[in-house]
Amino acid sequence: MTTSTRSQTRRGTADIELETRIDALLAALTVEEKVGQLHLAFDLDPEDHREEIAAGLVGAGIYSHGANDVRETPPAPLAGTIAACQRIAREESRLGIPLLFGSDVVHGMRTTLPIPLGLAATWDTELVREAAARAAAEASAEGLHLTFAPMVDISAEHRWGRIGETLGGEPQLTSRMGAALVHGFQSDGRFGATAKHFVGYGLVDADRDQQTLSIGPNALHNVHLRPFRAAVEAGCRAIMVGLHDVDAIPMHAHRRLIRDLLKREWGFTGVVTSDWDGIGQLVDQGIAEDLRDAARQAMLAGVDLDMVSGAYRDHLPELVAAGDVELWMLDDAVRRVLRLKFRAGLFDAGADPAGAPAPLPVRRDTMLARRAAAASMVLLKNADILPLHSNLGVIHLCGPFVEDAGGLLGSWVYEHGEDTVTPADALAAQLDPDELIISDGRFADLAVRHADAADVTVALVGEHPSRSGEDRCLPTAELPVGQLELLRELASLGKPLVVVVAAARPLELRPVLQLADAVLLIWHPGAEAGPTLADVLLGHAAPTGRLPMSLPQTNRTPALGTIERTIGRRLGRSRDTSFGRYLNSLVNPELTLGFGLTYTSFAYSDLELSRAHLPMRAGVVRASVEVVNTGFRPGREVVQLYLRDLVADIVRPQLELADWRAIELDPGRSTRVTFKITPDLFAYTDRELRRRIDPGAVDVIIGPNAALGSSARLLLG
Ligand code: BGC
């Protein structure tokens, strides 16, 4: 027997053992207790909820402060509360089934890391996996078993408040980054990840949360389902359904997508959880008469866990008794929840009966936070000013964030930034006092005076995290009020101006790019924002991020991804001279997906295909390009592979990201970067909903971003 067959057999035996143990529990549970396993309650407290827990009427708990609210209400330390609830469940409930605890650990817990859009901007799956593994270790130490992350919704909408929680606007990038997060969160084999919000939530109408969306089979299968499929293939333990409706069917009642597709067709064996009160919301959405009816519809659709609505707890026993919900459906949902608990190690022999958490990794992982922050920062423009030279003279640092400890942390945070070094302090620590002038955000006129006295101004502007997150949508997405005026004043002094933009969305930055000598987009970088920024400004670290979605040129246009489909009527070569433009506004992205400069430069040449014909059956063509570091510093370059299918059964995207490779090169050095092209890279779902690869001509494009690259034609067949 080979090693891999032996380990498969071992896994198979373990799975059978696990299912047998679940069978035994299912046989012992009453219907009420079964339903209890499906109730996910919020803020479980050992005093307030003692009876419920002891009676087995609750199976899981969520502690959620919501994105943003943490600044007003600090989240209480969880470990003690969780341990006390766990003791009641284990020792006082009839069967002693432990509780499962989840929270939104989205970008770190003790170590606040860059927001997800920033993590996606690293284009570094290994770093992202490491970041998630750290977050999971910190969450496990609090007694948690599950995070409600990653969010793998795809959106090209910069006005949507939750775009900063996404991994960008491109299915391949989102799929890879999402899978990396799943692998990282789940790397200890116990802690679980939840991919959300199944499915299409990023496409919400009018860019506002929890709305309706119109989506056809192409967008569903070829775009929005893809990262969920990747998450399932990565072994994701849970999937959360969204609060929106998909073409008038609320997701919490969408049997075809949940029970038929996700569970049956894809074979997903994990837990499908509702979103916050999502089952109760079916009544407000006008498809359920009351909570009982909502519980029935959600159960039939395949939602296993009821997050906070209480619909299952209050109505499922009676629905089962009346035959409106079949017992096998209830049992299947309970089995999934118990499976998750087993996998979380909650039933392990030797598990602490009090459920006491492991010792806390007390210290923040500073180095990881800094690495991730620098890797997420995208240098959008640099007219030879960054990194700031030591002989530049006096640096003036200004803007609302320079002395704010919490403003650069992001939305889903478990800290307030008390022990965070501000950008002002971080820069001051590296410069002589007479080399630095600080003006905080309070007086714009003072900032202008200081700028006049200095040799270079670094303006740190952008959005406070409270401007992003749930229910934080904007009709237009420019810089917050007053900031552009300040930048105009600063630029009018004629001295070098570096603009650093903190944001949880791809803001409209065209005017900033015109005014400034350098522009650095830092997203919300997390707890080490200040020191990382100081290092990057002074050249001790390089910004290496790439845009995870395009930057819009104007406010009125979405930040298009590459998922834009080819159109029929073209009058000119560029999109601005073709149909589909505005009369009085631009539609092209300002900067496209994949764009990002660094402190050196690279040149591409000599695109080569190993052969011009790619056989449909197991064919492989190697596409390669020569890349040289043409600058004066070592640097990291993200070489990107895009594809275009020229003739297909349905209208295909103008360009699709297929793969990328990061390389590090010393100045003057070059290397040949090779991609393996296989027919499956061209697979898509056709009009009959079948997977398909078309024979015929395709273009292979390799370059530093979606707008720039050389292309070669390949014949598939
Ligand atoms: C959000 C989810 C989140 C949940 C729990 C909901 O309002 O849509 O993304 O996981 O709350 O905090």
XYZ file of C-alpha atoms and ligand atoms in Angstrom:
729
model
C 0.000 0.000 0.000
C 1.427 3.430 -0.892
C 1.762 6.117 1.762
C -1.006 8.159 0.220
C -3.407 5.198 -0.002
C -2.592 4.374 3.598
C -3.329 7.911 4.744
C -6.527 7.965 2.672
C -7.610 4.737 4.316
C -6.771 6.157 7.736
C -8.809 9.260 6.960
C -11.657 7.087 5.686
C -11.661 5.058 8.899
C -11.556 8.223 11.007
C -14.494 9.634 9.052
C -16.513 6.470 9.596
C -15.714 6.561 13.310
C -16.755 10.189 13.496
C -20.066 9.557 11.705
C -20.736 6.594 14.001
C -20.231 8.797 17.046
C -22.570 11.369 15.521
C -25.145 8.607 14.867
C -25.019 7.688 18.530
C -25.556 11.280 19.608
C -28.401 11.752 17.132
C -30.086 8.659 18.525
C -29.808 10.036 22.053
C -31.012 13.590 21.378
C -34.671 14.597 21.683
C -36.135 16.684 18.866
C -35.941 19.774 21.116
C -32.285 19.096 21.858
C -31.564 18.541 18.186
C -33.140 21.860 17.395
C -31.101 23.406 20.225
C -27.939 22.430 18.347
C -29.116 24.589 15.453
C -29.626 27.710 17.534
C -26.744 30.176 17.441
C -27.320 32.723 20.176
C -25.539 36.038 20.608
C -23.556 37.236 23.602
C -24.065 34.048 25.578
C -23.542 34.738 29.226
C -23.148 32.145 32.001
C -25.628 33.933 34.240
C -28.274 35.184 31.821
C -28.378 32.013 29.717
C -27.668 29.313 32.275
C -31.079 27.626 31.949
C -31.105 27.627 28.168
C -27.617 26.158 27.997
C -28.311 23.541 30.657
C -31.552 22.533 28.906
C -29.645 21.995 25.651
C -31.709 24.649 23.871
C -28.708 26.413 22.442
C -25.843 24.831 20.548
C -23.622 27.693 19.574
C -22.786 31.288 20.354
C -21.606 34.345 18.474
C -19.861 37.355 19.926
C -20.122 40.119 17.389
C -19.492 43.779 17.866
C -20.202 44.490 14.226
C -17.731 46.285 12.029
C -17.219 49.778 13.478
C -19.069 49.621 16.762
C -15.985 48.484 18.627
C -14.811 52.030 18.976
C -17.908 52.827 21.003
C -18.269 49.517 22.851
C -15.090 47.654 23.546
C -15.554 43.917 23.115
C -15.257 42.295 26.497
C -12.535 39.670 26.874
C -14.153 36.475 25.702
C -12.086 33.710 27.264
C -13.636 33.765 30.754
C -17.221 34.068 29.563
C -16.772 31.304 27.017
C -15.166 28.980 29.547
C -17.990 29.530 32.033
C -20.697 28.861 29.390
C -18.805 25.823 28.215
C -18.682 24.423 31.749
C -22.491 24.658 32.006
C -22.959 22.909 28.659
C -20.561 20.115 29.490
C -21.514 19.554 33.093
C -25.143 20.561 33.401
C -26.787 19.669 30.095
C -28.210 16.148 29.723
C -25.745 14.921 27.111
C -22.918 17.321 27.890
C -22.527 18.487 24.302
C -20.122 21.429 24.243
C -21.031 24.751 22.674
C -19.469 26.043 19.485
C -18.304 29.660 19.600
C -17.763 31.957 16.645
C -16.886 35.568 16.007
C -15.940 37.800 13.108
C -12.173 37.425 13.273
C -11.650 39.057 9.927
C -8.205 40.646 9.952
C -6.618 39.508 13.158
C -7.558 39.571 16.797
C -4.598 40.460 19.048
C -2.558 41.304 15.976
C -4.692 43.613 13.871
C -3.611 43.018 10.288
C -4.536 44.904 7.105
C -8.194 44.782 6.111
C -9.063 42.002 3.626
C -8.845 44.285 0.575
C -5.335 45.148 1.763
C -4.489 41.489 2.267
C -5.694 40.806 -1.270
C -3.457 43.640 -2.482
C -0.418 41.619 -1.371
C -1.097 39.070 -4.125
C 0.809 36.814 -1.746
C -1.106 33.664 -0.862
C 1.590 32.411 1.505
C 1.627 35.617 3.529
C -2.155 35.673 3.623
C -2.226 32.063 4.803
C 0.236 32.937 7.539
C -1.832 35.958 8.560
C -4.979 33.841 8.850
C -3.167 31.130 10.803
C -2.039 33.731 13.317
C -5.568 35.154 13.603
C -6.946 31.663 14.192
C -4.374 30.942 16.903
C -5.311 34.155 18.668
C -9.019 33.396 18.349
C -8.599 29.812 19.582
C -6.805 31.131 22.618
C -9.973 33.055 23.463
C -12.011 29.843 23.275
C -13.419 30.471 19.810
C -13.816 27.682 17.243
C -15.026 29.471 14.156
C -14.557 32.735 12.348
C -17.151 34.287 10.075
C -14.527 34.934 7.425
C -13.322 35.000 4.693
C -15.718 37.127 2.745
C -15.385 36.000 -0.858
C -18.036 38.214 -2.402
C -16.908 39.799 -5.623
C -17.628 43.423 -6.205
C -16.457 46.177 -8.462
C -18.336 48.795 -6.479
C -16.216 51.306 -4.640
C -19.295 52.921 -3.138
C -20.355 49.757 -1.349
C -19.445 50.015 2.340
C -18.314 46.424 2.588
C -15.921 46.415 -0.324
C -13.002 46.672 2.090
C -14.034 43.312 3.524
C -13.781 41.674 0.119
C -10.746 40.309 -1.637
C -11.263 42.484 -4.684
C -13.133 42.417 -7.934
C -11.659 39.486 -9.790
C -12.830 35.869 -9.487
C -9.400 34.252 -9.736
C -7.746 36.592 -7.239
C -10.668 36.237 -4.828
C -10.699 32.459 -5.236
C -6.984 32.065 -4.555
C -6.875 34.544 -1.698
C -10.067 33.112 -0.219
C -8.667 29.588 -0.356
C -5.401 30.818 1.210
C -7.383 32.362 4.067
C -9.354 29.139 4.543
C -6.125 27.118 4.634
C -4.598 29.566 7.078
C -7.572 29.811 9.439
C -7.904 26.043 9.435
C -4.225 25.196 9.573
C -4.322 23.730 13.091
C -6.962 21.229 11.958
C -9.489 22.451 14.524
C -10.409 26.066 14.022
C -12.944 26.635 11.245
C -13.486 29.279 8.566
C -16.782 30.475 7.076
C -16.901 31.629 3.474
C -19.563 34.298 3.049
C -22.005 35.618 1.830
C -23.351 32.888 -0.430
C -23.838 34.091 -3.177
C -23.670 37.290 -5.203
C -23.887 39.654 -2.207
C -21.218 41.880 -3.763
C -23.475 42.638 -6.676
C -26.151 44.344 -4.579
C -28.261 46.866 -6.406
C -27.422 50.537 -6.022
C -24.378 49.473 -4.027
C -26.190 49.286 -0.750
C -26.234 46.440 1.737
C -28.793 43.686 1.969
C -30.543 44.660 -1.212
C -31.859 42.730 -4.117
C -29.805 41.675 -7.024
C -30.438 40.594 -10.540
C -28.082 37.930 -11.638
C -28.172 35.540 -14.520
C -26.557 32.130 -14.790
C -23.384 33.453 -16.421
C -22.524 35.911 -13.645
C -23.532 33.357 -11.057
C -21.511 30.440 -12.368
C -18.605 32.121 -14.095
C -18.005 34.809 -11.496
C -19.721 34.744 -8.117
C -19.859 31.020 -7.365
C -16.218 30.482 -8.242
C -14.609 31.623 -4.997
C -17.158 29.618 -2.998
C -16.272 26.556 -4.980
C -12.610 27.255 -4.269
C -13.386 27.662 -0.553
C -15.279 24.356 -0.502
C -12.397 22.655 -2.283
C -10.040 24.142 0.318
C -12.090 22.304 2.950
C -13.907 25.319 4.392
C -15.942 24.205 7.429
C -18.874 26.593 7.008
C -20.654 28.771 4.481
C -22.804 31.760 5.424
C -25.715 32.738 3.217
C -26.268 36.401 2.464
C -29.092 38.672 3.558
C -29.898 39.642 -0.024
C -32.233 38.110 -2.541
C -31.070 36.628 -5.813
C -33.474 37.564 -8.530
C -36.303 37.855 -5.995
C -35.562 34.684 -4.053
C -34.060 35.494 -0.642
C -30.874 33.507 -0.170
C -32.105 32.136 3.147
C -34.844 30.337 1.245
C -32.886 29.492 -1.879
C -33.187 25.736 -2.035
C -31.790 25.467 -5.534
C -28.541 27.198 -4.636
C -28.075 25.811 -1.126
C -29.510 22.336 -0.925
C -29.268 21.369 -4.581
C -26.077 23.054 -5.718
C -23.872 23.606 -2.671
C -24.803 20.530 -0.703
C -25.797 17.970 -3.293
C -23.906 18.877 -6.452
C -20.733 20.166 -4.791
C -20.905 17.677 -1.935
C -20.333 20.279 0.787
C -20.363 18.494 4.151
C -19.908 21.527 6.394
C -22.404 23.816 8.068
C -24.541 26.333 6.232
C -25.178 29.164 8.647
C -27.647 31.968 8.303
C -26.462 35.530 8.485
C -27.583 37.690 11.393
C -31.345 37.210 11.763
C -31.433 36.135 8.125
C -34.192 33.595 8.744
C -36.337 36.101 10.618
C -35.776 38.532 7.802
C -37.696 36.261 5.404
C -40.837 37.698 6.992
C -39.716 41.272 6.279
C -38.730 40.282 2.764
C -42.343 39.299 2.270
C -41.985 35.644 1.413
C -42.859 34.139 4.798
C -46.095 34.672 6.681
C -44.505 34.484 10.083
C -41.446 33.131 11.884
C -42.769 29.582 11.733
C -43.089 29.785 7.977
C -39.642 31.395 7.762
C -38.136 28.510 9.757
C -39.824 26.006 7.445
C -38.578 27.687 4.280
C -35.018 28.088 5.558
C -34.833 24.452 6.684
C -36.184 23.239 3.365
C -33.647 25.419 1.565
C -30.815 23.849 3.564
C -29.813 26.476 6.142
C -28.448 24.499 9.106
C -27.645 27.062 11.741
C -29.985 29.867 12.759
C -27.960 32.904 13.743
C -29.933 34.705 16.449
C -33.456 34.815 14.962
C -34.760 32.037 17.235
C -37.020 30.819 14.418
C -35.678 27.262 14.588
C -35.639 27.096 18.381
C -39.220 28.328 18.605
C -40.815 26.562 15.644
C -38.821 23.624 14.314
C -40.015 21.048 16.880
C -43.589 21.796 15.967
C -42.829 21.851 12.226
C -41.272 18.402 12.512
C -44.202 17.119 14.558
C -46.649 18.429 11.939
C -44.670 16.800 9.126
C -43.943 20.197 7.528
C -40.237 19.510 7.916
C -39.048 15.950 7.492
C -36.955 14.466 10.253
C -34.097 13.609 7.894
C -33.640 17.281 7.128
C -33.385 18.142 10.802
C -31.012 15.240 11.375
C -28.837 16.265 8.457
C -28.519 19.815 9.791
C -27.699 18.581 13.307
C -25.187 16.101 11.917
C -23.356 18.952 10.196
C -23.207 21.021 13.371
C -21.995 18.053 15.416
C -19.436 17.253 12.735
C -18.101 20.792 13.056
C -17.890 20.378 16.838
C -16.039 17.093 16.511
C -13.630 18.595 14.032
C -13.080 21.542 16.367
C -11.825 19.023 18.910
C -14.650 19.686 21.331
C -15.237 15.974 21.999
C -11.588 14.974 22.107
C -10.578 12.718 24.935
C -8.636 14.846 27.339
C -10.378 18.063 26.308
C -10.580 20.261 29.365
C -14.049 19.599 30.840
C -14.373 23.265 31.718
C -13.500 24.132 28.155
C -10.762 26.405 29.444
C -8.980 27.988 26.517
C -5.375 27.448 25.716
C -2.975 30.047 27.098
C -3.188 33.308 25.245
C -0.392 34.271 22.872
C -0.104 37.541 24.726
C 2.106 39.478 22.421
C 1.122 40.932 19.124
C 3.051 39.487 16.203
C 4.639 42.773 15.273
C 6.826 41.446 12.512
C 3.947 39.714 10.750
C 1.787 42.819 11.036
C 4.554 44.947 9.514
C 5.308 42.528 6.718
C 1.644 42.281 5.821
C 1.156 46.049 5.989
C 4.115 46.846 3.699
C 3.071 44.107 1.294
C -0.440 45.564 1.090
C 0.580 49.157 0.350
C 0.188 50.087 -3.306
C 2.424 52.777 -4.737
C 0.267 54.463 -7.358
C 2.594 57.230 -8.465
C 6.190 58.132 -7.766
C 7.859 61.033 -9.531
C 11.223 60.215 -8.037
C 10.384 61.385 -4.544
C 9.894 58.155 -2.573
C 11.640 56.861 -0.600
C 12.380 60.215 0.980
C 16.106 60.890 0.702
C 18.018 61.539 3.877
C 19.292 64.859 2.550
C 15.843 66.061 1.608
C 15.594 68.466 4.527
C 12.593 69.004 6.750
C 9.673 66.623 6.396
C 6.227 67.853 7.253
C 3.748 65.127 8.159
C 0.145 66.215 8.287
C -3.395 64.933 8.179
C -6.091 63.532 10.426
C -4.416 60.156 11.037
C -0.944 61.265 12.027
C -1.635 61.261 15.749
C -4.599 58.923 15.772
C -3.934 55.507 17.198
C -7.072 53.717 16.059
C -7.914 55.285 12.711
C -5.670 53.019 10.694
C -6.731 49.747 12.311
C -9.704 48.898 10.104
C -13.273 47.902 10.814
C -13.406 44.448 12.415
C -11.093 45.100 15.305
C -10.695 43.799 18.820
C -8.542 46.642 20.084
C -8.594 50.394 20.238
C -5.049 51.069 19.353
C -3.957 51.900 22.905
C -0.572 50.273 22.388
C -0.288 51.326 18.768
C 2.472 53.648 17.617
C 1.070 56.563 15.652
C 2.606 57.576 12.308
C 3.890 60.783 13.928
C 5.671 58.912 16.722
C 6.996 56.285 14.350
C 8.521 58.867 12.036
C 9.822 60.918 14.953
C 11.612 57.815 16.242
C 13.602 57.623 13.010
C 14.387 61.308 12.447
C 16.122 64.121 14.305
C 13.674 66.536 15.906
C 14.658 69.334 13.529
C 13.933 67.102 10.527
C 10.246 66.702 11.244
C 7.229 68.963 11.637
C 3.914 67.416 12.585
C 0.519 68.965 12.089
C -2.483 66.939 13.100
C -5.710 67.190 11.227
C -7.282 69.977 13.227
C -6.218 73.126 11.410
C -5.808 73.070 7.656
C -4.353 76.573 7.649
C -1.678 75.508 10.115
C -0.818 72.548 7.920
C -0.352 74.894 4.970
C 1.948 77.156 7.035
C 3.995 74.192 8.146
C 4.197 72.901 4.603
C 5.566 76.242 3.542
C 8.301 75.968 6.152
C 9.233 72.392 5.246
C 11.016 70.873 2.259
C 8.517 68.118 1.585
C 5.017 67.415 2.855
C 3.603 63.979 3.466
C -0.178 64.320 3.722
C -1.842 61.310 5.288
C -5.469 61.573 4.278
C -8.349 59.203 3.563
C -11.276 57.515 5.182
C -11.746 56.757 8.842
C -12.763 53.070 9.294
C -16.212 54.210 10.421
C -16.849 55.250 6.827
C -16.698 51.630 5.734
C -18.263 48.349 6.759
C -21.850 47.269 7.020
C -24.395 49.874 6.140
C -21.680 52.408 5.342
C -22.366 52.938 1.647
C -21.727 56.175 -0.187
C -23.439 57.640 -3.237
C -20.035 58.780 -4.491
C -16.610 57.782 -3.269
C -14.184 60.643 -3.254
C -11.921 61.655 -0.362
C -13.812 62.775 2.752
C -14.989 66.347 2.786
C -12.313 69.018 2.874
C -9.324 66.800 2.173
C -8.969 67.535 -1.518
C -9.114 71.258 -0.779
C -6.269 70.840 1.687
C -4.242 68.903 -0.880
C -4.858 71.618 -3.465
C -3.555 74.259 -1.067
C -0.519 72.154 -0.240
C 0.228 71.486 -3.903
C -0.081 75.164 -4.741
C 3.030 75.845 -2.625
C 5.055 74.173 -5.350
C 6.983 71.981 -2.931
C 7.176 68.194 -3.210
C 3.963 66.592 -2.018
C 3.535 62.947 -1.071
C -0.043 61.850 -0.482
C -0.690 58.738 1.556
C -4.271 57.555 1.296
C -5.875 55.344 3.911
C -9.058 53.760 2.610
C -11.259 50.719 2.731
C -12.303 51.136 -0.867
C -10.744 52.108 -4.169
C -11.520 55.808 -3.859
C -11.673 58.144 -6.783
C -8.082 59.379 -6.732
C -7.692 60.983 -10.144
C -7.404 64.546 -8.781
C -4.940 63.385 -6.131
C -2.796 61.647 -8.735
C -2.726 64.903 -10.684
C -1.740 67.037 -7.682
C 0.813 64.901 -5.906
C 4.373 63.873 -6.711
C 3.799 60.489 -5.138
C 0.661 58.647 -4.038
C 0.685 55.645 -1.748
C -2.548 53.755 -1.095
C -2.273 52.018 2.289
C -5.854 50.772 2.887
C -6.288 50.313 6.647
C -2.992 48.624 7.481
C -3.694 47.525 11.071
C -1.798 47.785 14.317
C 1.632 48.388 12.816
C 0.476 51.092 10.403
C 2.654 53.823 11.927
C 6.016 52.024 12.051
C 5.426 50.382 8.652
C 4.573 53.687 7.058
C 7.686 55.298 8.535
C 9.797 52.432 7.172
C 8.223 52.688 3.738
C 8.530 56.480 3.532
C 12.166 56.342 4.532
C 12.963 53.350 2.332
C 13.660 50.741 5.011
C 10.826 48.713 3.499
C 9.327 48.829 0.022
C 5.624 48.981 -0.779
C 4.898 45.924 -2.896
C 1.088 45.795 -3.117
C -0.882 45.558 -6.348
C -4.437 46.764 -6.896
C -6.899 43.932 -6.224
C -9.419 45.786 -8.378
C -9.307 48.773 -10.687
C -9.414 52.323 -9.392
C -12.305 54.257 -10.877
C -11.585 57.305 -12.936
C -14.597 59.185 -11.776
C -17.109 58.827 -9.096
C -19.936 57.811 -11.291
C -18.342 54.714 -12.712
C -17.747 51.447 -10.979
C -14.202 50.335 -10.375
C -14.337 47.794 -13.145
C -12.676 44.485 -12.653
C -11.623 42.353 -15.543
C -14.987 40.636 -15.461
C -16.441 43.188 -17.806
C -17.774 41.373 -20.833
C -16.845 42.113 -24.388
C -19.356 44.345 -26.150
C -20.603 44.124 -29.681
C -20.610 47.628 -30.978
C -17.264 49.357 -31.073
C -16.571 52.473 -33.007
C -12.977 52.914 -32.104
C -10.153 50.999 -30.634
C -10.284 52.370 -27.110
C -13.287 51.961 -24.891
C -13.750 55.719 -24.639
C -14.459 55.931 -28.325
C -16.746 52.931 -28.340
C -20.369 52.500 -27.400
C -21.174 52.268 -23.749
C -19.467 55.459 -22.653
C -21.048 58.431 -20.887
C -21.535 61.638 -22.815
C -19.809 63.731 -20.222
C -17.703 61.380 -18.172
C -14.958 58.832 -18.515
C -15.474 55.123 -18.118
C -12.011 53.620 -18.300
C -10.434 52.722 -14.995
C -7.842 55.189 -13.748
C -5.512 52.351 -12.886
C -6.306 48.738 -13.551
C -6.266 45.521 -11.599
C -2.743 44.406 -10.784
C -1.203 47.876 -10.968
C 1.421 48.843 -8.400
C 4.853 50.446 -8.475
C 7.677 49.785 -6.078
C 11.086 51.288 -5.313
C 12.659 49.795 -8.382
C 11.388 49.193 -11.908
C 11.037 46.177 -14.153
C 10.952 45.655 -17.898
C 9.326 42.760 -19.743
C 10.405 41.335 -23.076
C 10.398 38.321 -25.299
C 7.091 36.571 -24.664
C 7.432 32.987 -25.851
C 5.083 30.043 -26.175
C 6.616 26.576 -26.085
C 4.266 25.693 -28.964
C 1.438 27.376 -30.805
C -1.034 24.546 -30.431
C -2.599 23.439 -27.140
C -4.178 19.977 -27.403
C -7.562 19.817 -25.685
C -6.689 16.529 -24.029
C -4.138 17.018 -21.298
C -2.151 19.474 -23.393
C 0.365 21.826 -21.844
C 1.965 24.934 -23.307
C 4.571 26.933 -21.449
C 4.287 30.682 -21.796
C 7.277 32.613 -20.593
C 8.580 36.131 -20.494
C 11.905 37.735 -19.626
C 11.768 40.176 -16.700
C 14.646 42.459 -15.716
C 15.075 44.745 -12.732
C 15.927 48.025 -14.427
C 16.165 50.097 -11.249
C 18.682 50.557 -8.483
C 17.222 48.548 -5.630
C 16.286 44.914 -5.192
C 12.568 44.511 -5.643
C 9.527 42.295 -5.882
C 7.512 42.060 -9.058
C 4.181 40.336 -9.584
C 4.148 38.913 -13.099
C 0.572 38.364 -14.248
C -1.005 36.015 -16.751
C -4.266 37.017 -18.417
C -6.324 35.110 -20.965
C -8.881 35.990 -23.576
C -11.151 33.458 -25.238
C -11.914 34.822 -28.695
C -14.949 32.773 -29.674
C -17.144 31.074 -27.102
C -20.693 29.876 -26.518
C -21.497 32.962 -24.450
C -19.990 36.425 -24.310
C -16.788 36.100 -22.333
C -14.788 38.716 -20.395
C -12.440 40.997 -22.275
C -9.662 39.708 -20.099
C -9.447 37.165 -17.306
C -6.721 36.856 -14.730
C -5.493 33.259 -14.764
C -2.321 33.168 -12.705
C 0.552 35.214 -11.304
C 4.069 34.727 -9.980
C 5.974 36.939 -7.605
C 9.699 37.256 -8.185
C 12.462 39.043 -6.299
C 15.284 40.468 -8.374
C 18.442 42.416 -7.628
C 19.175 45.490 -9.736
C 20.327 44.606 -13.224
C 19.345 40.955 -12.851
C 16.838 39.235 -15.058
C 14.914 36.001 -15.037
C 12.532 34.115 -17.257
C 9.112 33.642 -15.699
C 7.134 30.672 -16.969
C 3.437 29.849 -16.718
C 1.896 26.507 -17.477
C -1.109 26.899 -19.761
C -3.548 24.006 -19.705
C -6.947 23.761 -21.413
C -8.833 23.850 -18.089
C -7.793 27.492 -17.664
C -10.285 28.233 -20.437
C -13.185 26.290 -18.922
C -16.427 28.134 -18.223
C -20.115 27.413 -17.752
C -22.004 27.686 -21.037
C -25.592 28.637 -21.817
C -26.816 25.117 -21.010
C -25.008 25.349 -17.639
C -22.426 22.803 -18.712
C -18.700 23.140 -18.110
C -17.072 23.669 -21.433
C -13.793 24.413 -23.191
C -13.954 25.665 -26.747
C -11.489 24.714 -29.405
C -10.166 27.700 -31.331
C -8.010 30.763 -30.907
C -7.210 32.234 -27.513
C -4.893 35.041 -26.454
C -2.303 34.673 -23.744
C -1.185 37.951 -22.198
C 1.658 38.392 -19.719
C 2.425 41.704 -18.086
C 2.744 43.767 -14.912
C -0.986 44.599 -14.729
C -4.250 44.145 -16.619
C -3.626 47.112 -18.906
C -0.112 46.354 -19.988
C 1.284 43.190 -21.410
C 2.360 41.396 -24.517
C 0.078 38.933 -26.071
C 0.488 35.763 -28.097
C -2.109 33.689 -29.889
C -2.603 30.047 -29.155
C -4.747 27.482 -30.889
C -6.754 25.177 -28.681
C -7.835 22.016 -30.313
C -22.913 40.413 8.583
C -21.999 39.206 8.584
C -21.448 38.955 9.968
C -22.604 38.814 10.936
C -22.156 38.526 12.340
C -23.961 40.319 9.688
O -24.684 41.493 9.803
O -23.555 40.508 7.326
O -20.958 39.412 7.661
O -20.655 37.807 9.961
O -23.356 40.014 10.930
O -21.489 39.582 12.920
